[in-house]
PDB file of C-alpha atoms in Angstrom:
ATOM      1  CA  MET O   1     107.634  12.848  87.779  1.00  0.00           C
ATOM      2  CA  PRO O   2     105.642  14.288  84.887  1.00  0.00           C
ATOM      3  CA  ASN O   3     103.218  12.054  83.039  1.00  0.00           C
ATOM      4  CA  ILE O   4     103.788  11.479  79.331  1.00  0.00           C
ATOM      5  CA  GLY O   5     100.548  11.694  77.404  1.00  0.00           C
ATOM      6  CA  PRO O   6      99.783  10.619  73.847  1.00  0.00           C
ATOM      7  CA  VAL O   7     100.723  14.006  72.359  1.00  0.00           C
ATOM      8  CA  GLU O   8     104.120  14.029  74.047  1.00  0.00           C
ATOM      9  CA  LEU O   9     104.738  10.438  72.957  1.00  0.00           C
ATOM     10  CA  ILE O  10     104.011  11.306  69.310  1.00  0.00           C
ATOM     11  CA  ILE O  11     106.401  14.274  69.498  1.00  0.00           C
ATOM     12  CA  ILE O  12     109.148  12.049  70.940  1.00  0.00           C
ATOM     13  CA  LEU O  13     108.609   9.438  68.199  1.00  0.00           C
ATOM     14  CA  VAL O  14     108.737  12.078  65.428  1.00  0.00           C
ATOM     15  CA  ILE O  15     111.989  13.497  66.821  1.00  0.00           C
ATOM     16  CA  ALA O  16     113.449   9.972  67.080  1.00  0.00           C
ATOM     17  CA  LEU O  17     112.434   9.269  63.484  1.00  0.00           C
ATOM     18  CA  LEU O  18     114.116  12.472  62.296  1.00  0.00           C
ATOM     19  CA  ILE O  19     117.324  11.764  64.227  1.00  0.00           C
ATOM     20  CA  LEU O  20     117.683   8.017  63.612  1.00  0.00           C
ATOM     21  CA  GLY O  21     115.981   7.642  60.256  1.00  0.00           C
ATOM     22  CA  PRO O  22     113.464   5.005  59.191  1.00  0.00           C
ATOM     23  CA  GLY O  23     116.081   2.268  58.709  1.00  0.00           C
ATOM     24  CA  LYS O  24     117.612   2.343  62.174  1.00  0.00           C
ATOM     25  CA  LEU O  25     114.482   3.122  64.214  1.00  0.00           C
ATOM     26  CA  PRO O  26     113.185  -0.510  64.421  1.00  0.00           C
ATOM     27  CA  ASP O  27     116.592  -1.737  65.627  1.00  0.00           C
ATOM     28  CA  VAL O  28     116.736   0.928  68.324  1.00  0.00           C
ATOM     29  CA  GLY O  29     113.157   0.138  69.386  1.00  0.00           C
ATOM     30  CA  ALA O  30     113.932  -3.572  69.663  1.00  0.00           C
ATOM     31  CA  ALA O  31     117.075  -2.889  71.690  1.00  0.00           C
ATOM     32  CA  LEU O  32     115.156  -0.529  73.977  1.00  0.00           C
ATOM     33  CA  GLY O  33     112.395  -3.103  74.506  1.00  0.00           C
ATOM     34  CA  LYS O  34     114.937  -5.816  75.303  1.00  0.00           C
ATOM     35  CA  SER O  35     116.679  -3.539  77.805  1.00  0.00           C
ATOM     36  CA  ILE O  36     113.399  -2.734  79.550  1.00  0.00           C
ATOM     37  CA  ARG O  37     112.481  -6.447  79.784  1.00  0.00           C
ATOM     38  CA  GLU O  38     115.893  -7.304  81.267  1.00  0.00           C
ATOM     39  CA  PHE O  39     115.624  -4.461  83.772  1.00  0.00           C
ATOM     40  CA  ARG O  40     112.162  -5.582  84.909  1.00  0.00           C
ATOM     41  CA  LYS O  41     113.336  -9.187  85.219  1.00  0.00           C
ATOM     42  CA  ALA O  42     116.322  -8.121  87.325  1.00  0.00           C
ATOM     43  CA  ALA O  43     114.082  -5.983  89.547  1.00  0.00           C
ATOM     44  CA  THR O  44     111.696  -8.921  90.048  1.00  0.00           C
ATOM     45  CA  ASP O  45     114.595 -11.229  90.905  1.00  0.00           C
ATOM     46  CA  VAL O  46     115.859  -8.764  93.515  1.00  0.00           C
ATOM     47  CA  GLN O  47     112.382  -8.484  95.067  1.00  0.00           C
ATOM     48  CA  GLU O  48     112.044 -12.277  95.263  1.00  0.00           C
ATOM     49  CA  ALA O  49     115.504 -12.591  96.808  1.00  0.00           C
ATOM     50  CA  THR O  50     114.678 -10.032  99.492  1.00  0.00           C
ATOM     51  CA  LYS O  51     111.401 -11.836 100.259  1.00  0.00           C
ATOM     52  CA  LEU O  52     113.301 -15.097 100.737  1.00  0.00           C
ATOM     53  CA  ASP O  53     115.899 -13.401 102.942  1.00  0.00           C
ATOM     54  CA  ALA O  54     113.228 -11.709 105.041  1.00  0.00           C
ATOM     55  CA  SER O  55     111.398 -14.931 105.880  1.00  0.00           C
ATOM     56  CA  PRO O  56     112.642 -16.528 109.105  1.00  0.00           C
ATOM     57  CA  ALA O  57     114.599 -19.724 108.763  1.00  0.00           C
ATOM     58  CA  PRO O  58     112.946 -22.774 110.337  1.00  0.00           C
ATOM     59  CA  ARG O  59     114.453 -23.723 113.666  1.00  0.00           C
ATOM     60  CA  PRO O  60     115.496 -27.303 114.243  1.00  0.00           C
ATOM     61  CA  ASN O  61     113.512 -29.135 116.908  1.00  0.00           C
ATOM     62  CA  THR O  62     115.436 -29.561 120.130  1.00  0.00           C
ATOM     63  CA  LEU O  63     114.586 -31.205 123.399  1.00  0.00           C
ATOM     64  CA  ALA O  64     114.329 -27.793 125.036  1.00  0.00           C
ATOM     65  CA  ASP O  65     111.449 -26.936 122.684  1.00  0.00           C
ATOM     66  CA  GLN O  66     109.478 -30.081 123.541  1.00  0.00           C
ATOM     67  CA  PRO O  67     106.775 -29.764 126.237  1.00  0.00           C
ATOM     68  CA  VAL O  68     107.452 -31.713 129.403  1.00  0.00           C
ATOM     69  CA  PRO O  69     104.714 -34.231 130.219  1.00  0.00           C
ATOM     70  CA  ASN O  70     103.102 -33.991 133.629  1.00  0.00           C
ATOM     71  CA  GLN O  71     104.875 -36.531 135.845  1.00  0.00           C
ATOM     72  CA  SER O  72     103.309 -36.691 139.268  1.00  0.00           C
ATOM     73  CA  ALA O  73     104.113 -39.298 141.842  1.00  0.00           C
ATOM     74  CA  SER O  74     101.312 -41.785 141.753  1.00  0.00           C
ATOM     75  CA  VAL O  75     100.299 -44.047 144.557  1.00  0.00           C
ATOM     76  CA  PRO O  76      98.365 -47.172 143.648  1.00  0.00           C
ATOM     77  CA  THR O  77      94.819 -46.903 144.947  1.00  0.00           C
ATOM     78  CA  ASP O  78      92.030 -49.334 145.551  1.00  0.00           C
ATOM     79  CA  ALA O  79      89.716 -49.017 142.564  1.00  0.00           C
ATOM     80  CA  ALA O  80      86.527 -49.461 144.614  1.00  0.00           C
ATOM     81  CA  SER O  81      87.180 -47.032 147.452  1.00  0.00           C
ATOM     82  CA  GLY O  82      89.762 -44.678 145.955  1.00  0.00           C
ATOM     83  CA  ALA O  83      91.903 -45.041 149.078  1.00  0.00           C
ATOM     84  CA  PRO O  84      95.601 -45.914 148.951  1.00  0.00           C
ATOM     85  CA  GLN O  85      96.372 -49.585 149.338  1.00  0.00           C
TER      86      GLN O  85
END
């Protein structure tokens, strides 16, 4: 895509002034600016919507997701000797 420099922009504005006239040029400029703002807003909304769709949905907690506590068979022991009672 070619870059538009200041000289090219002045040429485009002079041609627009000749075609549209000085009375209609501000109205066309305002309409063009409004259209560009609406287009940018729509593009931003689409980007935000795709970001929200791309993020994974949180999973509900289930019992299968919970860690199982260590349950070993315990035998009561004598506290002094450590031997089973």
